[in-house]
CSV table of C-alpha atoms and ligand atoms in Angstrom, one decimal:
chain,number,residue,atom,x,y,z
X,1,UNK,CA,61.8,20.0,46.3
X,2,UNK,CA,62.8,16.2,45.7
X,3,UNK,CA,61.4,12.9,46.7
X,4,UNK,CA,63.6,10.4,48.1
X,5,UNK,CA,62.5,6.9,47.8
X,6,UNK,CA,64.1,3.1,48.0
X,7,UNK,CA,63.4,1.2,44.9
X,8,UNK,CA,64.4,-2.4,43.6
X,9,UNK,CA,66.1,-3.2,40.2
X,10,UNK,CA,66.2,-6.5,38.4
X,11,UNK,CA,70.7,-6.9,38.2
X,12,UNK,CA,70.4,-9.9,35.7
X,13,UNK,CA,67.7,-12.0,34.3
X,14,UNK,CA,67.3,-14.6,36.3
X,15,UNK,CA,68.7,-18.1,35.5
X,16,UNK,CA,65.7,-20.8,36.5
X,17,UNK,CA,64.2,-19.9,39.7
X,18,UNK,CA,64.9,-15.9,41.1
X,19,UNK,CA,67.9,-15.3,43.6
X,20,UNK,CA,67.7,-12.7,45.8
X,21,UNK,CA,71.1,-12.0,44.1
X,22,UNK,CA,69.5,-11.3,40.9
X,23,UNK,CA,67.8,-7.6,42.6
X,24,UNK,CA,69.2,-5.0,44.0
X,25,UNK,CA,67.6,-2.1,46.8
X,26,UNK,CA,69.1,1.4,45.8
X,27,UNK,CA,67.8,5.0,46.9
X,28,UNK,CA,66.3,7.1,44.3
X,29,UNK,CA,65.6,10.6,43.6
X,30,UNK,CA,62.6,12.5,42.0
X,31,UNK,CA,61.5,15.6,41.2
X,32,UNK,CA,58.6,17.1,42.5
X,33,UNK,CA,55.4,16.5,40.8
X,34,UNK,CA,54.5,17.8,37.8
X,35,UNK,CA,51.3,18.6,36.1
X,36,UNK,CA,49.5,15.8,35.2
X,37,UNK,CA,51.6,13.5,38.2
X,38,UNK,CA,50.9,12.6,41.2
X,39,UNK,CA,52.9,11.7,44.1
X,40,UNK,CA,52.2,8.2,45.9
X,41,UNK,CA,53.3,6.5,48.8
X,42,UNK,CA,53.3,2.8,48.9
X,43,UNK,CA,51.6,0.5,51.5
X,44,UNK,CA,51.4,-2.7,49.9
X,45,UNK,CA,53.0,-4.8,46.7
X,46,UNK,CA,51.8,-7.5,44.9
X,47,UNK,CA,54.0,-10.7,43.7
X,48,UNK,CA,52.5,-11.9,40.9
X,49,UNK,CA,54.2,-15.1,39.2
X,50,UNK,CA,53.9,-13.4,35.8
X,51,UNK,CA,57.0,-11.3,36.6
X,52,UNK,CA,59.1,-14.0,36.1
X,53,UNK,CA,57.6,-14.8,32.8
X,54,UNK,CA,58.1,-11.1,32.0
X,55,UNK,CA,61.9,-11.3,33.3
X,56,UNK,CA,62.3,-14.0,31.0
X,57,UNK,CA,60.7,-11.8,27.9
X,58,UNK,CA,57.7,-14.2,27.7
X,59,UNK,CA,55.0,-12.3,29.1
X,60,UNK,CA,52.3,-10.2,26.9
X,61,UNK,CA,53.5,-7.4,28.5
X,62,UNK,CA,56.5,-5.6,27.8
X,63,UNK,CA,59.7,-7.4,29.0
X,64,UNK,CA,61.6,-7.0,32.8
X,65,UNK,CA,65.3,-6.0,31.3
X,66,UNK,CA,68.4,-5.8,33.6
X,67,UNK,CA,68.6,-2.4,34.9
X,68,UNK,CA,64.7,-2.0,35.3
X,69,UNK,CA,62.7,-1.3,38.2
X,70,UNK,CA,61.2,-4.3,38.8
X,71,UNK,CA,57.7,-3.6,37.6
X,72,UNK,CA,54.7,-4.5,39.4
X,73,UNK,CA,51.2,-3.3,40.7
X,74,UNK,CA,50.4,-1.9,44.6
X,75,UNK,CA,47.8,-0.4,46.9
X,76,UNK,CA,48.8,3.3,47.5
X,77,UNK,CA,48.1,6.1,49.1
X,78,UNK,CA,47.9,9.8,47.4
X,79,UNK,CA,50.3,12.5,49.3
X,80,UNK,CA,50.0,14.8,46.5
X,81,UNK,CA,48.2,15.2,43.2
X,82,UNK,CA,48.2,17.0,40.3
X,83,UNK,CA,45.9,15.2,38.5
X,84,UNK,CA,42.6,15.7,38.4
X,85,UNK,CA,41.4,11.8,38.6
X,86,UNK,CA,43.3,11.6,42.1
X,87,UNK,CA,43.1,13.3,45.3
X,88,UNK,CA,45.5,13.1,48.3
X,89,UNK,CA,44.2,10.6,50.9
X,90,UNK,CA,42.6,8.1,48.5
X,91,UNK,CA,43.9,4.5,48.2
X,92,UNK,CA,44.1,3.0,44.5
X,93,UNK,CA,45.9,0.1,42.9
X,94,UNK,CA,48.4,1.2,40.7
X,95,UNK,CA,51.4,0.2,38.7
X,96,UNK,CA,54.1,2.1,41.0
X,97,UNK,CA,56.6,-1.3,40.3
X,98,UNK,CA,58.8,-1.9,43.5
X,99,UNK,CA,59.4,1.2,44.8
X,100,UNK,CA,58.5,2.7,48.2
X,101,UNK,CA,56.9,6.2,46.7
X,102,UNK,CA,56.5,6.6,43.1
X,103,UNK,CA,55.8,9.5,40.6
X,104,UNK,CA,51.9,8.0,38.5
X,105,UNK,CA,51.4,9.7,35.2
X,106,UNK,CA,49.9,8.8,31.7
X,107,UNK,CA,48.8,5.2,32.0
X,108,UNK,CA,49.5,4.8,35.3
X,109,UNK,CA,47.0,7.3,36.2
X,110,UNK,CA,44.6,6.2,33.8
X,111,UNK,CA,44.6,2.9,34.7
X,112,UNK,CA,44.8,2.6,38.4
X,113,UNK,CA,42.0,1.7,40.0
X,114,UNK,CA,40.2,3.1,43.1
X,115,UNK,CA,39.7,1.0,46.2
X,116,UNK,CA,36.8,1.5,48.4
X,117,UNK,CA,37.4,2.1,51.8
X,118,UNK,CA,35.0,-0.8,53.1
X,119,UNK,CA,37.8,-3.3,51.6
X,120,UNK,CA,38.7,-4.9,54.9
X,121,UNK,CA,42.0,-5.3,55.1
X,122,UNK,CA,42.4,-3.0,51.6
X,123,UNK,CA,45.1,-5.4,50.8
X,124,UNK,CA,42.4,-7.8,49.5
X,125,UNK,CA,42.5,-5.3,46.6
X,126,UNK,CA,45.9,-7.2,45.4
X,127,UNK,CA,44.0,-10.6,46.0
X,128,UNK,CA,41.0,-11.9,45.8
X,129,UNK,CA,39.0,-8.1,44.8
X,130,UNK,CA,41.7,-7.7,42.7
X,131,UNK,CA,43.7,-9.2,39.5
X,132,UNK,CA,43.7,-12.6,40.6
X,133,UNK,CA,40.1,-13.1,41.9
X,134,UNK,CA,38.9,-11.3,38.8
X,135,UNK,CA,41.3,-14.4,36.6
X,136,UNK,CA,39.2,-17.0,39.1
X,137,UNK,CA,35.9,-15.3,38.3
X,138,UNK,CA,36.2,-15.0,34.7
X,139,UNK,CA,37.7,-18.2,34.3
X,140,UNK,CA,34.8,-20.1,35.8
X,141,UNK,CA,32.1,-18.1,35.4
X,142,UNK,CA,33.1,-17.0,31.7
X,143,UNK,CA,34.7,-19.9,30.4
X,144,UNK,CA,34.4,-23.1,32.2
X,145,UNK,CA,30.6,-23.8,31.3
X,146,UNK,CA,30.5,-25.3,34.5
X,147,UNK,CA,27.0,-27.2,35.6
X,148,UNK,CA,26.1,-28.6,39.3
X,149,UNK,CA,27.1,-31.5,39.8
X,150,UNK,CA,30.6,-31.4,37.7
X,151,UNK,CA,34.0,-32.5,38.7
X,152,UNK,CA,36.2,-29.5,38.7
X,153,UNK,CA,40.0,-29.9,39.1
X,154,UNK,CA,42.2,-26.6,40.4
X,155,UNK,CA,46.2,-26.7,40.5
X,156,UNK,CA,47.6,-24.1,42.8
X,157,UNK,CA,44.7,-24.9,44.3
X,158,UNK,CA,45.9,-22.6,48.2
X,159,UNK,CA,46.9,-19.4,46.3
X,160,UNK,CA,44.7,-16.3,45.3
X,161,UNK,CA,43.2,-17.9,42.1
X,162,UNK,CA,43.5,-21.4,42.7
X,163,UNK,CA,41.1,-20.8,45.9
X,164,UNK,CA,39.2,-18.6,44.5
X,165,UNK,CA,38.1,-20.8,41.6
X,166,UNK,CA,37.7,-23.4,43.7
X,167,UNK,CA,35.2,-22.0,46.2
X,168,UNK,CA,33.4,-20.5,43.5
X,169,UNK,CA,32.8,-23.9,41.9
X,170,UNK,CA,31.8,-25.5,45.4
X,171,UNK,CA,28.8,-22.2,45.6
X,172,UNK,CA,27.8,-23.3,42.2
X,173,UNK,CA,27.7,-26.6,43.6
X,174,UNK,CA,30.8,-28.2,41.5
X,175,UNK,CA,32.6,-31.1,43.3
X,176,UNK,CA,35.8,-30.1,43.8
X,177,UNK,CA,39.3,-31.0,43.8
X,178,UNK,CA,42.4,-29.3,44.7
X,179,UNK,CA,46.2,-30.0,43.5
X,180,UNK,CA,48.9,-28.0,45.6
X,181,UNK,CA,52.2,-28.6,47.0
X,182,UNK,CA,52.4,-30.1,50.7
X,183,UNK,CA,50.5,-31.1,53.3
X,184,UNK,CA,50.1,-27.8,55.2
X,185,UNK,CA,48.4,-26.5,51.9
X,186,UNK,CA,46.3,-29.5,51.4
X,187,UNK,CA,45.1,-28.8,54.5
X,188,UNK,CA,44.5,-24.9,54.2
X,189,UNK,CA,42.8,-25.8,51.1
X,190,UNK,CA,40.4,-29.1,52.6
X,191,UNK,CA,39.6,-27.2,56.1
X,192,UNK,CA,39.4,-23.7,55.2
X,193,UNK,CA,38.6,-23.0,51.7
X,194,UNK,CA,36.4,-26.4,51.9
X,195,UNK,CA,37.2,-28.5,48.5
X,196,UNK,CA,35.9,-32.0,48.4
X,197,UNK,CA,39.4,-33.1,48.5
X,198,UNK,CA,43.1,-31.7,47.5
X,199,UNK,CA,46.2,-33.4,46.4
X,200,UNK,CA,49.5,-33.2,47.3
X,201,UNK,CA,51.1,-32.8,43.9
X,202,UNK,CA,54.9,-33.0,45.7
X,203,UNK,CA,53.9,-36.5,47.6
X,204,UNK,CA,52.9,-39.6,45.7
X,205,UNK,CA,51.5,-40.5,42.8
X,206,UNK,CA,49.7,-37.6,41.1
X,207,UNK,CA,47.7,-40.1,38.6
X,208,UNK,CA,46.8,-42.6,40.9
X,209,UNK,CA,45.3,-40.0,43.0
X,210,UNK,CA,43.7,-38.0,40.6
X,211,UNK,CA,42.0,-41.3,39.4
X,212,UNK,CA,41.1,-42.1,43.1
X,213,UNK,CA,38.9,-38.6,43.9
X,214,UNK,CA,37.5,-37.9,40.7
X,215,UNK,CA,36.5,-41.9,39.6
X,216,UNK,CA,34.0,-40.6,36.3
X,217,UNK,CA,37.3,-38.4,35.2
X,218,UNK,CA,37.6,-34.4,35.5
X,219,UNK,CA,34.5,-32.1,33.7
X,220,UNK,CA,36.4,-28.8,34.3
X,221,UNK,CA,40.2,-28.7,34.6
X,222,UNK,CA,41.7,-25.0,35.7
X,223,UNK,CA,45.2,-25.0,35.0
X,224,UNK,CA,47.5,-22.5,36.7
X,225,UNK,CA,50.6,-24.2,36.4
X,226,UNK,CA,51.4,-26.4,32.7
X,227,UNK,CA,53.8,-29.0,32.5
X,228,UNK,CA,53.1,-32.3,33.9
X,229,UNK,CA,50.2,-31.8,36.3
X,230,UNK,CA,48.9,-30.2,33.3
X,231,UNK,CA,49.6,-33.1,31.6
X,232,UNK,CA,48.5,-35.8,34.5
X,233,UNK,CA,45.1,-34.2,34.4
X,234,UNK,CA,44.3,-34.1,30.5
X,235,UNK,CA,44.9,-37.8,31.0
X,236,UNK,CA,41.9,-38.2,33.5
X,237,UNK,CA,39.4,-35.9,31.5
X,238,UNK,CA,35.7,-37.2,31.1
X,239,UNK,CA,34.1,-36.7,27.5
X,240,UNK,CA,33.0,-33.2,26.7
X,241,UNK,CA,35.4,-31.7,29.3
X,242,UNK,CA,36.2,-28.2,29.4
X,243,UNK,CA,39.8,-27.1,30.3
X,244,UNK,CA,40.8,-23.6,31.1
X,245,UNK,CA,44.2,-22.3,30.5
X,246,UNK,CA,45.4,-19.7,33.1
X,247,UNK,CA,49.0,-20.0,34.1
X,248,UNK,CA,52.5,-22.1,32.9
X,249,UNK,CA,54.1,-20.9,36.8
X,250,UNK,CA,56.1,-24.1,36.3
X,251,UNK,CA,57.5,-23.2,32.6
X,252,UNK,CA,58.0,-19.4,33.7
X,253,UNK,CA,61.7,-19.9,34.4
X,254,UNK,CA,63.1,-22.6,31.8
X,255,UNK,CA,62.3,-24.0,28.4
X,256,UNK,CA,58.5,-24.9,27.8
X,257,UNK,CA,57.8,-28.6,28.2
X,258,UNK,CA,56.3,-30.5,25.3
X,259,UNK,CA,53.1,-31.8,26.7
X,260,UNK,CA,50.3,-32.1,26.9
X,261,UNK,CA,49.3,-34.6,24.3
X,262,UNK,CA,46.6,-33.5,22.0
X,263,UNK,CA,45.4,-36.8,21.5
X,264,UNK,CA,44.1,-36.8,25.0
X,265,UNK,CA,41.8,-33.5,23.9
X,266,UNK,CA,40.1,-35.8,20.7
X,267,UNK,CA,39.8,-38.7,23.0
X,268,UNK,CA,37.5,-36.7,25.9
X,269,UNK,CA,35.9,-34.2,22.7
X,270,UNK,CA,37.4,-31.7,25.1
X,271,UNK,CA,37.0,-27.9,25.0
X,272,UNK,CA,40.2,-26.0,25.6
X,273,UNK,CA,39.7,-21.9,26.4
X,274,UNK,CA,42.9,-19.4,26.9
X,275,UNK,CA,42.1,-17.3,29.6
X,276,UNK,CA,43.9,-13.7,29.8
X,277,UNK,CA,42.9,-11.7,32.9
X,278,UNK,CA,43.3,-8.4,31.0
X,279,UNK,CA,40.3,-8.9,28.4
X,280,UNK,CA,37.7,-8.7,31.5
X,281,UNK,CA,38.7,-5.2,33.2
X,282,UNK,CA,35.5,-4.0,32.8
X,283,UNK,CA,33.8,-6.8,34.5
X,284,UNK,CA,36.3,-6.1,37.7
X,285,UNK,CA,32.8,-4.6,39.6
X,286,UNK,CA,30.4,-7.3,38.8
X,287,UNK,CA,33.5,-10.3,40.4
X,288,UNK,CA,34.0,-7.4,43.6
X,289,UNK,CA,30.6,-7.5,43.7
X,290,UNK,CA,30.2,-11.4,43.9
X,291,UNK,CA,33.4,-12.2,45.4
X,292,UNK,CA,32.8,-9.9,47.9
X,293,UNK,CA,29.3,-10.7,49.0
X,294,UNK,CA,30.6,-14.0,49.4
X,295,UNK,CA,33.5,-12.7,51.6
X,296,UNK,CA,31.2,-11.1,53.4
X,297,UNK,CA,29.0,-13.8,54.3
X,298,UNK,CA,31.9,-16.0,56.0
X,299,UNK,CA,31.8,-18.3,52.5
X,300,UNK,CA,34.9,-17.8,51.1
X,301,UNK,CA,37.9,-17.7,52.8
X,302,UNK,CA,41.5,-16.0,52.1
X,303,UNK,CA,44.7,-15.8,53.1
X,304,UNK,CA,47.4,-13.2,53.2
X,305,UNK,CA,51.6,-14.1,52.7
X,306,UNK,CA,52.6,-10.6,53.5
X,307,UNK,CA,56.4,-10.1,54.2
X,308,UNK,CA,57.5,-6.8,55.5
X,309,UNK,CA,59.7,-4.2,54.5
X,310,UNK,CA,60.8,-3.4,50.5
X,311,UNK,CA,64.0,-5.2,50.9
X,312,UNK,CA,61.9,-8.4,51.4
X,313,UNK,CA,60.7,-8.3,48.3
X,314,UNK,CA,63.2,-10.3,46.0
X,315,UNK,CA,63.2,-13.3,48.6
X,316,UNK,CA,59.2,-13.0,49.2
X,317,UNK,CA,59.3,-13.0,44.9
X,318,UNK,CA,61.9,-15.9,45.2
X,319,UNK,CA,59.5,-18.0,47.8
X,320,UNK,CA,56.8,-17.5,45.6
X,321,UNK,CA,58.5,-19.3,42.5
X,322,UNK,CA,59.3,-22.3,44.6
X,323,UNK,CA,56.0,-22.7,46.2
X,324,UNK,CA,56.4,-21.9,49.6
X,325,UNK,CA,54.0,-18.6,49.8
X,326,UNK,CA,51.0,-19.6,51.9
X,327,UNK,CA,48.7,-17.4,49.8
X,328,UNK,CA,48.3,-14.0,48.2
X,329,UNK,CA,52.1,-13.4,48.0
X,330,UNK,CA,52.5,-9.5,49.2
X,331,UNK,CA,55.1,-7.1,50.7
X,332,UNK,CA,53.8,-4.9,53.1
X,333,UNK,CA,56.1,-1.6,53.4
C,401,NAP,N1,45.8,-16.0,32.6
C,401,NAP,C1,45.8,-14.9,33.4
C,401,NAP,O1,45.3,-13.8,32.9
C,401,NAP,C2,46.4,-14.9,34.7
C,401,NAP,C3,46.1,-13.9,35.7
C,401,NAP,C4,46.6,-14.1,37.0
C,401,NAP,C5,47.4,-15.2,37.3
C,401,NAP,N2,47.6,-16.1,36.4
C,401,NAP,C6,48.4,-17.4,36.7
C,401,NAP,O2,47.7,-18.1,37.6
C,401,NAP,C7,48.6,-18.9,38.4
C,401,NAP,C8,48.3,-18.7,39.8
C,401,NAP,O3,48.6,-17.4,40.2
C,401,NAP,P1,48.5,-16.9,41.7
C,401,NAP,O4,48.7,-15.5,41.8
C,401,NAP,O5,47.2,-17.5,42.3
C,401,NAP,O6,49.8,-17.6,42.4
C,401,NAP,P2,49.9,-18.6,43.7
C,401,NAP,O7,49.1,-19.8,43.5
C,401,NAP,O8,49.9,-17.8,44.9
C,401,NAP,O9,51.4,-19.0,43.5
C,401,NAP,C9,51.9,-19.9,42.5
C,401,NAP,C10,51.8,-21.3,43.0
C,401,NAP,O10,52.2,-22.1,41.9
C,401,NAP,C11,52.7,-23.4,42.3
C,401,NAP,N3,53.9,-23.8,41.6
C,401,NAP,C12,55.0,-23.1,41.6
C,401,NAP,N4,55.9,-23.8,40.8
C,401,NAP,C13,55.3,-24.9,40.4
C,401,NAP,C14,55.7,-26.0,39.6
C,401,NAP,N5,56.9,-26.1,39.1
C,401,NAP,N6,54.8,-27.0,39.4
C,401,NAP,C15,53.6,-27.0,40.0
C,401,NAP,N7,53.1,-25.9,40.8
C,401,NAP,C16,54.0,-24.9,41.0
C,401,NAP,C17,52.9,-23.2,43.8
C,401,NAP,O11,51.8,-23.8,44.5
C,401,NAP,P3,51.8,-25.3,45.0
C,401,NAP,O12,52.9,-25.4,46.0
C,401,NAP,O13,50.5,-25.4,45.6
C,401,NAP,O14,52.0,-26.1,43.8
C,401,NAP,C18,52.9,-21.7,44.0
C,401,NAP,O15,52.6,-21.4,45.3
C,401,NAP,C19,50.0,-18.5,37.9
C,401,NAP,O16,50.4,-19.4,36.9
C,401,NAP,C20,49.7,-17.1,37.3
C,401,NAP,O17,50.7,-16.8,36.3
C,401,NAP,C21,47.1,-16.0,35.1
């Protein structure tokens, strides 16, 4: 017997921000499972902005090359296993790249994790129970040294760990300010997630208005996107301010920028911490845990991008670089 399935190459590395142009959708064989395999079906993908970084050879993990299945992680559902860590029926999150079924073995199958069926909608284990709310969790709750009362500043402040952050820092009673792009964001991130105040980083002055909402400068900075917001903030940091590295999405596609100025870190005494989601795995329970009790109790909201169908994906991936996902960006087949 063999499987046929739609999958999604990467054509060419892409040049600056992804075309759709740069992917392709082909149909795929595979064998039956093996020993030790196990068959999945695939009900949800994950965008994740470090794709690009790994298309352009950048990433900690091992490159996206022309000719590759675009990599990637999704919630599945077992049809068959011949594994012994698996059972047909159960949902995990596993590394099935951009495929519509997929063959797990090895690492795959060792590193997938289960999802609970009380995740409501199980999606949320590509969001905010997932990678990205466990990068919010650790990099506030592990890194920032935050204390009530603090000023903490979040760029990409509407998607999965920009939010996430944030409304963690307003529970541990941080003030807190947003940076994202537009006013439909701003508003997202002011109405539903609740920050003090949010800033539109693609209107107006960005320095002027980060001096306006946080007047005694910023205690915690969480930086998900480098280059000049990165750089605009470390200009407004108090003294002793801690800033925590998560993401360059706006140096992902081209050469790195040269900012920001170290200067800026001796002049606050700043702290700055490199955050990489990966070191924390085996905390992933104890951020569900918390994450989800606040879900739970109606303080913490989320939202969903999901586009529909595999061949959405490249565009949904290509909306994603430019800003225009309205949350956890995710491709429901
Ligand atoms: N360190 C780690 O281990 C780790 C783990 C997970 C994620 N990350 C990083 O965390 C960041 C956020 O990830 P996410 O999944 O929550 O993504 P996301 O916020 O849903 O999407 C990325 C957002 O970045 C903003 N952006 C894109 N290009 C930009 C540019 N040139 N300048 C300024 N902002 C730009 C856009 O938001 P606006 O329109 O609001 O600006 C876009 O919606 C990414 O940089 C990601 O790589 C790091």
């Amino acid at each position: 017997m063999t499987l046929t399935l739609q999958q999604i190459q990467l054509v060419r590395t892409p040049e600056g921000l992804p075309l759709e142009s740069d992917f392709a959708l082909h149909t795929a064989t595979l064998p039956a499972p093996a020993d030790g395999q196990v068959h999945v079906r695939v009900l949800a993908l994950s965008l994740d902005p470090y794709l690009r970084s790994a298309m352009a050879g950048r990433h900690l993990s091992a490159p996206i090359l022309p000719g590759d299945v675009v990599r990637g992680e999704g919630l599945v559902e077992v049809i068959t296993s011949r594994h012994p860590r698996m059972q047909a029926g159960e949902r995990w999150v596993a590394a099935c790249g951009w495929r519509s079924e997929a063959l797990l073995d090895g690492d795959a199958v060792a590193q997938a994790r289960p999802v609970a069926r009380e995740i409501d909608p199980p999606t949320l284990a590509l969001g905010v129970l997932g990678m990205p709310g466990l990068t919010a969790w650790a990099g506030f709750k592990l890194l920032a040294d935050a204390k009530p009362g603090d000023t903490l500043v979040v760029s990409a402040a509407s998607g999965p760990v920009g939010a996430t952050v944030g409304q963690l820092a307003r529970l541990a009673g941080c003030r807190v300010v947003g940076i994202a792009g537009g006013p439909e964001k701003c508003a997202w991130v002011m109405n539903e997630a609740k920050f003090d105040a949010c800033i539109d980083h693609r209107a107006g002055d960005l320095r002027a208005a980060l001096k306006q909402h946080c007047p005694k400068g910023i205690d915690i900075y969480f930086d998900n996107v480098g280059g000049d917001v990165l750089q605009a903030a470390c200009e407004q940091l108090a003294l002793g301010a801690r800033i925590v590295l998560c993401g360059l999405i706006a140096q992902y596609g081209g050469a790195a920028p040269a900012g920001p100025n170290p200067g800026l870190f001796i002049r606050a005494r700043a702290t700055v911490r490199g955050l990489v989601v990966y070191d924390h795995w085996a905390r992933l329970a104890e951020a569900q845990a918390e994450i989800g009790a606040h879900l739970r109790a109606g303080r913490l909201a989320v939202r969903e991008d999901a586009s529909r169908g595999l061949a959405s994906a490249p565009a949904a991936f290509g909306r994603l670089m430019r800003g225009l996902n309205q949350g956890k960006a995710l491709v429901v087949l």
